[in-house]
Each structure stands twice: as C-alpha cells, then as structure tokens.
Coordinates of C-alpha atoms in Angstrom, one line a residue:
Chain A
M1 CA 5.0 -10.9 18.5
P2 CA 5.6 -12.1 15.3
P3 CA 6.4 -9.0 12.7
Q4 CA 2.9 -9.9 10.4
L5 CA 0.9 -9.5 13.6
G6 CA 2.6 -6.6 14.3
R7 CA 2.2 -4.9 11.4
L8 CA -1.7 -6.0 11.4
R9 CA -2.1 -4.1 15.2
A10 CA -0.1 -1.2 13.7
V11 CA -2.7 -0.9 10.8
L12 CA -5.9 -1.6 12.3
H13 CA -5.4 0.3 16.1
P14 CA -6.3 3.7 15.0
L15 CA -9.3 2.5 13.0
L16 CA -10.3 0.9 15.8
L17 CA -9.2 3.0 18.5
L18 CA -11.3 5.5 15.9
A19 CA -14.1 2.7 16.1
L20 CA -14.4 2.4 20.0
T21 CA -14.2 6.3 20.6
P22 CA -18.1 7.3 21.9
L23 CA -17.6 10.2 19.6
T24 CA -21.5 11.1 18.1
S25 CA -23.3 8.6 16.8
A26 CA -23.3 8.1 12.7
C27 CA -27.0 8.7 12.8
A28 CA -27.1 11.4 15.3
E29 CA -29.5 14.8 13.4
D30 CA -27.8 18.2 12.9
D31 CA -24.0 17.1 14.7
P32 CA -21.2 16.1 13.1
A33 CA -20.2 12.3 13.2
Q34 CA -17.1 10.4 12.8
G35 CA -16.5 6.9 12.9
I36 CA -15.2 3.8 10.9
D37 CA -17.3 3.5 7.3
P38 CA -18.4 -0.4 7.1
Q39 CA -17.9 -0.6 3.9
A40 CA -14.2 1.3 2.8
G41 CA -13.2 -0.2 6.7
L42 CA -11.3 3.7 7.3
P43 CA -12.7 6.6 8.5
F44 CA -15.2 8.6 8.0
W45 CA -16.5 12.4 8.8
A46 CA -20.4 13.0 8.2
W47 CA -23.3 16.0 8.8
Q48 CA -26.8 15.4 9.2
D49 CA -30.0 17.3 9.2
A50 CA -33.3 16.5 9.1
S51 CA -33.1 17.2 4.7
V52 CA -29.3 16.6 4.1
E53 CA -26.4 14.1 4.5
I54 CA -22.9 15.3 3.8
R55 CA -20.8 12.2 4.2
L56 CA -16.9 12.1 3.6
I57 CA -15.1 8.5 3.9
Q58 CA -10.9 8.9 3.6
R59 CA -9.6 7.3 0.6
L60 CA -5.8 5.8 0.6
P61 CA -3.1 7.1 -2.0
D62 CA -2.7 3.8 -3.0
Q63 CA -6.1 3.1 -3.1
T64 CA -7.1 5.9 -5.8
R65 CA -3.7 5.5 -7.5
G66 CA -4.5 2.5 -8.3
F67 CA -8.1 4.1 -9.6
F68 CA -7.1 6.0 -11.9
I69 CA -4.5 3.3 -13.0
A70 CA -6.8 1.1 -13.7
R71 CA -9.0 4.2 -16.0
G72 CA -6.0 4.5 -18.3
F73 CA -3.4 7.6 -16.4
S74 CA 0.2 7.9 -16.5
S75 CA 1.4 6.9 -13.0
E76 CA 3.1 10.4 -12.6
S77 CA -1.1 12.4 -13.0
A78 CA -2.2 9.4 -10.9
D79 CA 0.3 9.6 -8.0
R80 CA -0.8 13.5 -8.0
I81 CA -4.4 13.1 -8.1
A82 CA -3.7 10.3 -5.0
R83 CA -1.4 12.2 -3.1
S84 CA -4.1 15.4 -2.7
C85 CA -5.9 14.5 0.7
V86 CA -9.0 12.6 -2.2
F87 CA -12.2 11.5 0.2
Q88 CA -15.0 9.7 -1.2
S89 CA -18.1 11.7 -0.6
I90 CA -21.6 11.2 -0.7
Q91 CA -24.6 14.1 0.0
R92 CA -28.3 13.5 -0.1
N93 CA -31.3 14.9 0.1
R94 CA -32.9 13.3 2.4
G95 CA -36.5 14.6 2.0
V96 CA -39.0 12.4 -0.1
G97 CA -41.0 13.6 -3.2
A98 CA -41.2 16.8 -5.2
A99 CA -42.5 18.8 -1.7
A100 CA -38.9 18.0 0.1
P101 CA -37.1 21.3 0.2
V102 CA -34.7 21.8 -2.6
V103 CA -30.5 21.2 -1.4
D104 CA -28.0 23.5 -4.0
L105 CA -24.5 22.2 -3.3
D106 CA -21.4 24.3 -4.7
L107 CA -18.2 23.2 -3.9
T108 CA -16.2 26.4 -4.3
Q109 CA -17.7 27.7 -1.5
W110 CA -16.1 25.8 1.0
Q111 CA -13.6 25.7 2.0
V112 CA -10.1 23.8 4.2
T113 CA -8.2 25.3 7.2
P114 CA -4.8 23.1 7.9
L115 CA -4.8 22.5 12.0
D116 CA -1.2 21.7 11.8
D117 CA 0.0 24.4 10.3
P118 CA 0.1 27.9 13.0
K119 CA -0.4 30.1 9.7
G120 CA -3.0 28.1 8.2
S121 CA -6.0 29.8 6.2
P122 CA -9.0 28.9 4.7
R123 CA -8.4 27.9 1.2
P124 CA -10.9 26.9 -1.3
L125 CA -10.7 22.6 -2.6
A126 CA -9.3 21.8 -5.5
L127 CA -11.9 21.0 -8.1
K128 CA -12.2 19.2 -10.8
E129 CA -12.1 21.7 -13.1
A130 CA -8.3 23.0 -12.4
W131 CA -7.8 19.7 -12.7
D132 CA -9.7 19.0 -15.9
E133 CA -6.7 21.4 -17.1
E134 CA -4.0 19.8 -15.9
W135 CA -4.6 16.3 -17.4
E136 CA -5.6 18.3 -20.5
K137 CA -1.8 19.7 -20.5
A138 CA -0.5 16.5 -19.5
Q139 CA -2.2 14.7 -22.8
E140 CA -4.0 12.5 -20.7
S141 CA -6.1 9.9 -23.0
Q142 CA -9.5 10.9 -23.6
A143 CA -10.7 7.9 -22.0
A144 CA -9.2 8.6 -19.0
R145 CA -10.3 11.6 -19.3
I146 CA -13.9 11.2 -18.8
A147 CA -13.8 8.8 -16.3
F148 CA -12.0 11.5 -14.2
R149 CA -14.6 14.2 -15.1
W150 CA -17.4 11.8 -13.5
S151 CA -15.6 9.5 -10.6
L152 CA -15.1 13.1 -8.8
F153 CA -18.1 14.8 -7.4
P154 CA -19.5 17.5 -9.4
T155 CA -18.6 21.1 -8.6
R156 CA -21.6 22.2 -8.8
Q157 CA -25.5 19.6 -8.2
T158 CA -28.6 20.5 -7.4
F159 CA -30.5 17.9 -5.2
R160 CA -34.5 17.3 -5.3
G161 CA -35.9 15.1 -2.2
G162 CA -34.9 11.2 -2.6
D163 CA -31.6 12.4 -5.1
Y164 CA -27.9 11.5 -4.2
N165 CA -24.8 11.8 -5.5
W166 CA -21.5 9.9 -5.0
G167 CA -18.2 10.8 -6.2
M168 CA -14.4 11.8 -5.1
I169 CA -13.6 15.0 -4.0
S170 CA -10.1 16.1 -3.5
F171 CA -8.9 18.6 -0.4
G172 CA -5.4 19.6 -2.7
L173 CA -3.4 18.8 0.8
P174 CA -0.6 16.6 1.6
P175 CA -1.2 13.0 3.2
G176 CA -1.5 12.6 6.4
T177 CA -3.1 16.5 6.8
R178 CA -5.3 17.3 9.6
F179 CA -7.6 20.4 8.8
D180 CA -10.6 21.7 9.2
L181 CA -13.4 21.7 6.9
T182 CA -16.2 24.0 6.3
L183 CA -19.2 22.8 4.5
R184 CA -22.1 25.3 2.6
W185 CA -25.2 24.9 1.2
T186 CA -28.8 26.4 0.4
L187 CA -32.1 24.8 1.3
D188 CA -34.6 26.7 -1.0
G189 CA -31.9 29.1 -1.2
E190 CA -31.5 29.6 2.3
P191 CA -27.4 29.7 3.0
Q192 CA -26.5 26.8 6.0
E193 CA -23.2 26.3 7.3
A194 CA -21.4 23.3 9.1
I195 CA -18.1 22.5 10.3
L196 CA -16.5 18.9 9.9
R197 CA -13.3 19.2 12.8
G198 CA -10.2 17.5 12.5
V199 CA -10.8 16.0 9.5
S200 CA -7.8 13.9 8.5
C201 CA -6.4 13.0 4.6
A202 CA -5.0 9.7 4.9
S203 CA -1.2 8.5 5.7
E204 CA 0.9 6.8 3.2
L205 CA 3.3 6.4 6.0
V206 CA 1.9 3.7 8.6
E207 CA 3.9 3.4 11.6
T208 CA 5.0 0.1 12.4
D209 CA 6.1 -1.9 15.6
E210 CA 9.8 -2.6 14.0
T211 CA 10.9 0.6 14.8
A212 CA 8.7 1.9 17.5
P213 CA 10.1 1.5 21.1
D214 CA 8.6 -1.1 23.6
Chain B
M1 CA 11.8 7.6 18.9
R2 CA 9.1 6.4 16.3
H3 CA 10.0 5.9 13.0
L4 CA 7.7 6.0 9.9
K5 CA 9.1 4.0 7.2
R6 CA 6.6 2.6 4.1
P7 CA 5.2 -0.6 5.0
T8 CA 6.1 -3.9 4.6
T9 CA 2.4 -5.1 3.4
P10 CA 1.6 -8.4 5.4
W11 CA -0.3 -10.7 3.3
P12 CA -3.8 -11.0 4.7
L13 CA -3.4 -7.3 4.3
A14 CA -2.6 -7.3 0.9
V15 CA -5.8 -9.6 0.0
T16 CA -7.9 -6.6 1.7
F17 CA -5.8 -4.1 -0.1
M18 CA -6.0 -5.2 -3.6
A19 CA -9.9 -5.6 -3.1
L20 CA -9.7 -1.8 -2.2
L21 CA -7.3 -1.0 -4.8
L22 CA -9.6 -2.8 -7.5
S23 CA -12.9 -1.3 -6.3
G24 CA -14.1 1.8 -7.4
P25 CA -15.0 4.4 -4.9
T26 CA -16.6 2.8 -2.0
H27 CA -19.7 3.1 -0.3
A28 CA -22.7 3.7 -2.9
G29 CA -25.2 4.8 -0.9
T30 CA -28.3 2.7 -1.8
A31 CA -31.6 3.3 -2.7
S32 CA -33.8 2.6 -0.2
G33 CA -36.9 3.6 1.9
D34 CA -39.9 5.8 0.1
Q35 CA -38.2 6.4 -3.4
S36 CA -39.5 9.3 -5.7
L37 CA -39.0 9.8 -9.4
T38 CA -38.7 14.0 -9.9
P39 CA -40.9 15.8 -12.9
I40 CA -39.3 17.3 -15.4
P41 CA -40.9 21.1 -15.8
E42 CA -42.2 21.4 -19.3
R43 CA -41.0 18.4 -20.3
P44 CA -38.1 18.8 -23.1
A45 CA -37.4 17.0 -26.0
A46 CA -34.8 14.3 -25.6
P47 CA -31.6 14.8 -27.2
E48 CA -31.5 12.2 -29.6
F49 CA -28.5 9.8 -29.5
D50 CA -27.3 7.5 -32.2
L51 CA -24.8 5.4 -31.0
K52 CA -23.4 1.4 -31.2
D53 CA -23.8 -1.1 -28.1
P54 CA -20.5 -3.9 -27.7
E55 CA -22.1 -6.0 -30.3
D56 CA -21.6 -3.0 -32.9
R57 CA -25.3 -2.8 -33.5
P58 CA -27.1 0.5 -33.4
Q59 CA -28.9 2.1 -30.8
R60 CA -30.7 4.9 -31.6
L61 CA -33.2 7.1 -29.5
A62 CA -35.9 7.6 -32.1
D63 CA -36.2 4.1 -32.4
Y64 CA -38.1 4.1 -29.4
R65 CA -40.7 6.4 -30.2
G66 CA -44.1 5.2 -28.9
K67 CA -42.4 3.8 -26.0
A68 CA -41.8 5.2 -22.9
V69 CA -38.6 4.9 -22.3
I70 CA -35.8 4.8 -19.2
L71 CA -33.0 5.8 -19.8
N72 CA -29.7 5.5 -17.9
F73 CA -26.3 6.3 -17.8
W74 CA -23.6 4.1 -16.3
A75 CA -19.8 3.5 -16.4
T76 CA -18.4 -0.7 -14.6
W77 CA -16.6 1.7 -12.3
C78 CA -19.1 3.0 -10.8
P79 CA -20.8 1.3 -7.6
P80 CA -24.0 2.7 -7.2
C81 CA -24.1 2.2 -11.2
R82 CA -23.4 -1.8 -10.6
E83 CA -25.8 -1.6 -7.0
E84 CA -28.9 -1.1 -9.5
M85 CA -28.4 -3.0 -12.5
P86 CA -29.9 -6.3 -11.3
S87 CA -33.0 -4.0 -10.3
M88 CA -33.1 -2.4 -13.4
Q89 CA -33.0 -6.4 -15.6
R90 CA -35.8 -7.2 -13.1
A91 CA -37.3 -3.7 -14.0
H92 CA -36.7 -4.7 -17.8
E93 CA -38.1 -8.2 -17.0
A94 CA -41.6 -6.4 -15.8
V95 CA -42.2 -4.1 -18.0
S96 CA -40.5 -5.1 -21.6
G97 CA -44.7 -5.9 -22.5
D98 CA -46.1 -2.7 -21.4
G99 CA -44.3 -0.7 -24.0
I100 CA -41.4 0.4 -21.8
A101 CA -38.0 -0.1 -22.5
L102 CA -34.9 -0.3 -20.5
V103 CA -32.3 1.2 -22.8
A104 CA -28.5 1.7 -20.2
I105 CA -25.7 4.4 -21.9
N106 CA -22.7 3.5 -20.3
V107 CA -20.5 6.7 -20.6
G108 CA -16.7 6.9 -21.9
E109 CA -15.8 2.7 -21.9
D110 CA -15.2 0.3 -24.6
A111 CA -17.0 -3.1 -26.1
D112 CA -14.4 -5.0 -23.8
T113 CA -14.9 -4.0 -20.7
I114 CA -18.6 -3.7 -20.9
E115 CA -18.7 -7.4 -21.8
Q116 CA -16.6 -8.3 -18.7
F117 CA -19.1 -6.7 -16.7
L118 CA -21.8 -8.4 -18.1
T119 CA -20.4 -11.6 -16.9
N120 CA -20.6 -10.5 -13.7
Y121 CA -23.7 -8.7 -14.1
P122 CA -26.0 -10.0 -16.7
V123 CA -28.6 -8.0 -17.9
E124 CA -30.4 -8.2 -21.3
F125 CA -31.8 -4.2 -22.0
P126 CA -29.8 -2.4 -25.2
L127 CA -26.0 -1.0 -23.8
P128 CA -25.3 1.6 -26.2
M129 CA -21.2 3.0 -25.7
D130 CA -21.0 7.0 -25.6
L131 CA -17.2 6.4 -26.0
D132 CA -16.8 10.3 -26.4
S133 CA -19.4 11.4 -23.6
R134 CA -21.0 13.4 -26.5
V135 CA -24.4 12.1 -25.9
V136 CA -24.4 12.4 -21.9
Q137 CA -23.3 15.6 -21.7
S138 CA -25.9 16.6 -24.5
Y139 CA -28.4 15.6 -21.1
P140 CA -28.3 17.5 -17.6
V141 CA -26.6 15.1 -15.9
K142 CA -24.0 15.5 -13.0
G143 CA -23.6 12.7 -11.5
L144 CA -23.3 8.6 -12.4
P145 CA -25.7 7.4 -12.3
T146 CA -28.8 9.7 -13.6
T147 CA -32.0 7.7 -15.1
F148 CA -34.4 10.2 -16.8
V149 CA -37.7 8.5 -17.8
I150 CA -39.1 9.7 -21.4
D151 CA -42.2 9.9 -22.7
P152 CA -43.4 8.2 -25.5
E153 CA -43.4 11.6 -27.3
G154 CA -39.9 11.7 -26.9
R155 CA -40.1 14.3 -23.9
L156 CA -38.1 14.0 -20.8
A157 CA -40.5 13.4 -18.0
Y158 CA -38.9 12.5 -14.8
V159 CA -35.3 12.0 -13.5
A160 CA -33.5 10.1 -10.9
T161 CA -30.0 11.4 -9.6
G162 CA -28.2 8.8 -7.8
G163 CA -29.6 4.9 -8.1
R164 CA -32.5 3.6 -7.7
E165 CA -34.4 0.0 -7.0
W166 CA -35.9 0.4 -10.4
D167 CA -38.1 -2.7 -9.7
D168 CA -40.4 -0.8 -7.2
P169 CA -44.2 -1.1 -8.2
K170 CA -44.2 2.5 -7.3
L171 CA -41.9 4.0 -9.6
L172 CA -42.5 1.9 -12.7
N173 CA -46.1 2.9 -12.1
Q174 CA -45.5 6.1 -12.5
V175 CA -43.4 4.8 -16.2
R176 CA -46.1 2.9 -16.6
A177 CA -49.1 5.8 -16.7
L178 CA -47.0 7.6 -19.6
K179 CA -48.4 5.4 -21.6
D180 CA -52.0 6.1 -20.6

C-alpha cells in the first residue's frame, strides 16, 4: 500500500469505526449519543431530551491553535489553549416560544473525571475567566482577548424557547485524555444532570502504518 | 510494538486540514423549525452607541429613533453569524421601506477584516465596529450572534439568542407590529 494511503487509512480508520459503531442514535431522546459530526468530520458526544440539547464536538489541537493564532494570539498562548482539550459546544433550548421551560446552564457545575488515571477524581472545567487572567499576564492583545472571550462558551447562560448558543469549551486535560463528563443544568429552576461517558480529547499524535506491525 | 509519531500529512489530508484550520468553531447550529423572538419584560432603554463603520462613517443608535431597529452583534469568525447574514440582507430588503432598520455591530474586528468578509457576504445594512467590545458589554449579550429588536421609542423589546432566518415573515411581523 502506498505510504500516503496508509496514513490516510490510519487517520480515517478510527473515525470510520466510530461512525459504524451501533451506538445510540444521535437523535435518541433522553439518552447520550455519540458519532461523527457530519460538518466537522470529528467525533461528537451529545445529550438530548425534550427540552435541552447539549452537543460537544472534538476539535483538533492544530485546528484550535490555528484559530487563535489567526485572532492575534502568540504561538505560545495559542498552543496552551490548543493543548487543553477544547471542544466545540452547541447548547439549545428545544422548546418554542414563551411557554417553553427555561434552561439555565452553569459550567461551574460541570465536572470531568479522567478515566485512565486510577486516582482521577472529578474536577472542574478550565473556564474562560481563568484563561482571561492568563492572557492578561501574557500581555496578549486586546483584539485577541476579545475574540477569545466571545469564542468560548459563556460560563452561565439562560436559554428560552428556541435559543441556542455555540462556543468552545476547554476541559483543561492533556490531548488524548478520556474522561466522563457530568453535565448539570436547571429546567424552570429544577436541577437536572446527565453523564457523557468516555468522552475523548483529540490527540496530537496519529498512529501510522509505517511503524505498525503487519 | 506500535509507535506514535507526529503525522506527516499527505496532501489530500492537508487540503481538508487547511479547511478545518481556516474555519472557526464548527457546526453552527442552524435556526430551524418554528422560530421565535423572546419578549424583554418592561422594555428597558437600549444602551446608546456611537461607533464608526468600516468606511469611517458615524453610526449612532440615536439616529434611528422613531424606527424599529433589528440590532445584531456578530463577528466574522462566528459560523452562525455568517450563516444568518444572507437572511439578514433579505430581511433588510423586505423591511427597509417599513420604517425598520437593520444594524449589525461587529465585535472586536477591524475594517480590513470586515471589508474582506463583505466580498463573500455582501450586505447593504450598516456594520458599526465595536473595536474594544464596550458596546456589546453594555447589552445583555452572552454569546454571538445575539440580536435585539428595539422599538421606535428606543427600548429593548425582543431578543434572539443564536441565529435566526431573519426573512421569516413570522419574525418580521413581530417587528412590524412595533410600528403600529
């Protein structure tokens, strides 16, 4: 097999496996789902019920690095955020109109539990407020910090019927880490919780056929 | 034993990769189905702004008093912002004769960036530049895009968080009703 095709296969193989795995459907009600996001071509994990949809799509570290360098970040700072397990997130109130239950999301209540560390204990996310303090110390430009502030998902947000928002979420874990994610929100003030299991941060390393055994 | 190493990207992958690299956050999430605007209780006064557009022309909210204003906050790197722009242009064409103005405030980007964006997304409504993001922070905005509908008295009447298909008659009729 030509080396280029081998590498292509190495990259696409895990994605294909994920796509073909008979997991719960992406549209399953009251159930987590995972698969390949058709727009991004990358793995996603999602929760959906009648009122709320929470979808997390993996971002490649180089994709995030390139995005923030293009917004004016230094390569050092862009690398720091790129290597902190960034996902694209879309969160939506699935109701319509004023009568729909109100969804309140508060990312300070979400927790990650690393799976491959036997001592891994639940921990909070790396939120935009903490990052912004770092960018101030690093003397990143105003334009870069504004873009960062608006491209990360808000820490707290209220969603009324039909509202949605999108933005990046940084989980503060090294590339390739697998973890369980505890999602928490309120529906008309009532606490709700769901767990996305086996979420995986994108890796910077790609397994290739050149070094693999036959 | 298998080894891991940094990939040497073959060219077909490089094309895909560059497309990803140049893209912003992916999967915009589209406005779909039954759309709505959320009424804002008690209609507080809309914060004033005094900005410049990419051609250095002044853009002030006060200049629109007496009109209903669809006031959008956006950025070029924001996929759902880009996605709703064509429908905003169609909405602008549909309502500009009805005493309704459409204004889209760009958050944090310079004139060159916006001019470049306009080559792919030509729009005719005003695009004031909120270079230091002070204006967007004076409004109750959590994410981009967010759009407010301001009544002719300069009060915040509705908000839409996330993108919409703005030429939807259902939405535009809600705005038109503010003029009655």
